[in-house]
PDB file of C-alpha atoms in Angstrom:
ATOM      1  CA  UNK A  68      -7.676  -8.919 -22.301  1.00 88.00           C
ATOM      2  CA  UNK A  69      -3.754  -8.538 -22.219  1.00 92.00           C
ATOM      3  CA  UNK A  70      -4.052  -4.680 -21.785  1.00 95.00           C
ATOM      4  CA  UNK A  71      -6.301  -5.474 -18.496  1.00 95.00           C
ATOM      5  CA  UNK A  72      -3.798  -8.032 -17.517  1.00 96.00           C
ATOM      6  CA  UNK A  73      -1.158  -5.284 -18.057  1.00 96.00           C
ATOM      7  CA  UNK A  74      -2.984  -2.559 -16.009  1.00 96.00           C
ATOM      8  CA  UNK A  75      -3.386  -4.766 -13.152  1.00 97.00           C
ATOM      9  CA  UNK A  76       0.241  -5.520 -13.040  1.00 97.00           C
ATOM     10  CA  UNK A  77       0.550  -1.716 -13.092  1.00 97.00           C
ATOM     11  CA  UNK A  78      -1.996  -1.295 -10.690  1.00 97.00           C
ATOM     12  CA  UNK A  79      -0.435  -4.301  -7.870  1.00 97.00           C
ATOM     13  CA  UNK A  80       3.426  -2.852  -8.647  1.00 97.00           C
ATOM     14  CA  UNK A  81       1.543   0.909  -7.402  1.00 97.00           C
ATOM     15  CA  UNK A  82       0.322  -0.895  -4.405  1.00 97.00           C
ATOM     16  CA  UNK A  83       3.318  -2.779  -3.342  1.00 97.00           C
ATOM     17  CA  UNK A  84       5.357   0.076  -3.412  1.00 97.00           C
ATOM     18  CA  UNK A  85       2.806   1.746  -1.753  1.00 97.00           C
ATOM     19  CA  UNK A  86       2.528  -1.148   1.236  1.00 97.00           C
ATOM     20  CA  UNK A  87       6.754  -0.626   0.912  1.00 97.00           C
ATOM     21  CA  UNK A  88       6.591   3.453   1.514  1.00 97.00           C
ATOM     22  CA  UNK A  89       4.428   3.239   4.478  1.00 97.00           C
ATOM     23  CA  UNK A  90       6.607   0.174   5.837  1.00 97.00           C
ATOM     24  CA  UNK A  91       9.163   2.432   5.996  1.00 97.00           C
ATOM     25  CA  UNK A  92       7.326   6.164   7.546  1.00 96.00           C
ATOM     26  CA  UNK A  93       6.254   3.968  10.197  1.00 96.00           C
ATOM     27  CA  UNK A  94       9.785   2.549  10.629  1.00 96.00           C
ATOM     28  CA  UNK A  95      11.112   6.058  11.061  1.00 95.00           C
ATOM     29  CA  UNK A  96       8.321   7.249  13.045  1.00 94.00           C
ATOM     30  CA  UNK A  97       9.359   4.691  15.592  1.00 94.00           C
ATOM     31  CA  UNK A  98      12.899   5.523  15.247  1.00 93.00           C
ATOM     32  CA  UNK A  99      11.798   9.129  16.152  1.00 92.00           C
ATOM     33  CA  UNK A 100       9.397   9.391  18.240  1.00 88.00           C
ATOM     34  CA  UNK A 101      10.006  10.486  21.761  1.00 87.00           C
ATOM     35  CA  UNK A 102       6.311   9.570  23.230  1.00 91.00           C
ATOM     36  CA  UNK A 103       3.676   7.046  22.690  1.00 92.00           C
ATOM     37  CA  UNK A 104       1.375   9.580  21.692  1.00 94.00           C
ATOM     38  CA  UNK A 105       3.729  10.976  19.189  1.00 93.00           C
ATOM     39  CA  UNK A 106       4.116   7.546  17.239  1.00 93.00           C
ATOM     40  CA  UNK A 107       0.226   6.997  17.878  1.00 95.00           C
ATOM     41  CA  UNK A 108      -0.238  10.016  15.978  1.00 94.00           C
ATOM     42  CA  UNK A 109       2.486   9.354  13.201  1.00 94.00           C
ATOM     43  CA  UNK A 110       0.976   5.710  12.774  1.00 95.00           C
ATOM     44  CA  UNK A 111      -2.582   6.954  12.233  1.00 96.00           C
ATOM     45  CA  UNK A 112      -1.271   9.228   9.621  1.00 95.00           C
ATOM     46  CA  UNK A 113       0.289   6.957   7.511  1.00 96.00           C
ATOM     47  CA  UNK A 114      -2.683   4.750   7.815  1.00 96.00           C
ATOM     48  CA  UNK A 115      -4.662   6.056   5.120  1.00 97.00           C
ATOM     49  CA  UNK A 116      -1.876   5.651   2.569  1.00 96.00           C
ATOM     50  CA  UNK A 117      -1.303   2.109   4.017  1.00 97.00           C
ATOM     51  CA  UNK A 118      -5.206   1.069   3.061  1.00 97.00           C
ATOM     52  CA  UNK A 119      -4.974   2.872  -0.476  1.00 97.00           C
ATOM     53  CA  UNK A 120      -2.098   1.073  -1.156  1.00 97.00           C
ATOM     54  CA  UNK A 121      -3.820  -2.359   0.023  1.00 97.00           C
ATOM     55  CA  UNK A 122      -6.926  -1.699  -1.814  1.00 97.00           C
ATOM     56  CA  UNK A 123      -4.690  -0.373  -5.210  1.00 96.00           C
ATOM     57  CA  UNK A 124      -2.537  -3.770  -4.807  1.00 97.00           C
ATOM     58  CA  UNK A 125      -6.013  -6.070  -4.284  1.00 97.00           C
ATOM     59  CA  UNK A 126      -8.061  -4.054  -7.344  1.00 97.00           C
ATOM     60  CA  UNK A 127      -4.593  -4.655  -9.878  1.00 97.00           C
ATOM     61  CA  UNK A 128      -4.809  -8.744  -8.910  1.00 97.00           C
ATOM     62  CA  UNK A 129      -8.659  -8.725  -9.124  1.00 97.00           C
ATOM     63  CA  UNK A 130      -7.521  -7.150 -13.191  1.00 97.00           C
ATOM     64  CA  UNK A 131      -4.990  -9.444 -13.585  1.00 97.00           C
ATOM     65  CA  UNK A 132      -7.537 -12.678 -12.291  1.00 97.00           C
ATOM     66  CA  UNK A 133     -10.513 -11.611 -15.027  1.00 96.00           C
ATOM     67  CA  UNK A 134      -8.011 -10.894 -17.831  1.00 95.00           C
ATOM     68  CA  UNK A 135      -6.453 -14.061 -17.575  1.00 95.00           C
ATOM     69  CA  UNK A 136     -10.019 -15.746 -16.968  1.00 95.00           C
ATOM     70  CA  UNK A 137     -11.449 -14.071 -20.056  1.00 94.00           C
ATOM     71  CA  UNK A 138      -8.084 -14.016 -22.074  1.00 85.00           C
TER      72      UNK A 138
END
């Protein structure tokens, strides 16, 4: 059970930073974006990478919660 415990560390670290990279596209898409549309468009981009990253950080504590429940 430690080696699931580890991977969902792994797996929430891969998500945070994740959650952290697409903090900061949208960040610089605001910072350079002449017209609404333009950021609308830069935003929707970066929202797939946004939700993996959610869904990577929530799977690695959902790892961490059942190795530590069966461990």
């Amino acid at each position: 059970m430690e080696l699931l415990v580890g991977i969902g560390a792994l797996l929430s670290l891969v998500g945070i930073i994740g959650i952290i990279w697409s903090v900061v596209k949208v960040r610089r898409a605001k910072a350079n974006s002449a017209t609404d549309e333009e950021l609308r468009a830069k935003i929707q981009a970066v929202l797939p990478l946004n939700l993996g990253a959610f869904l990577l950080s929530v799977l690695g504590l959902m790892c961490v919660v059942v190795g530590v429940i069966l461990g």
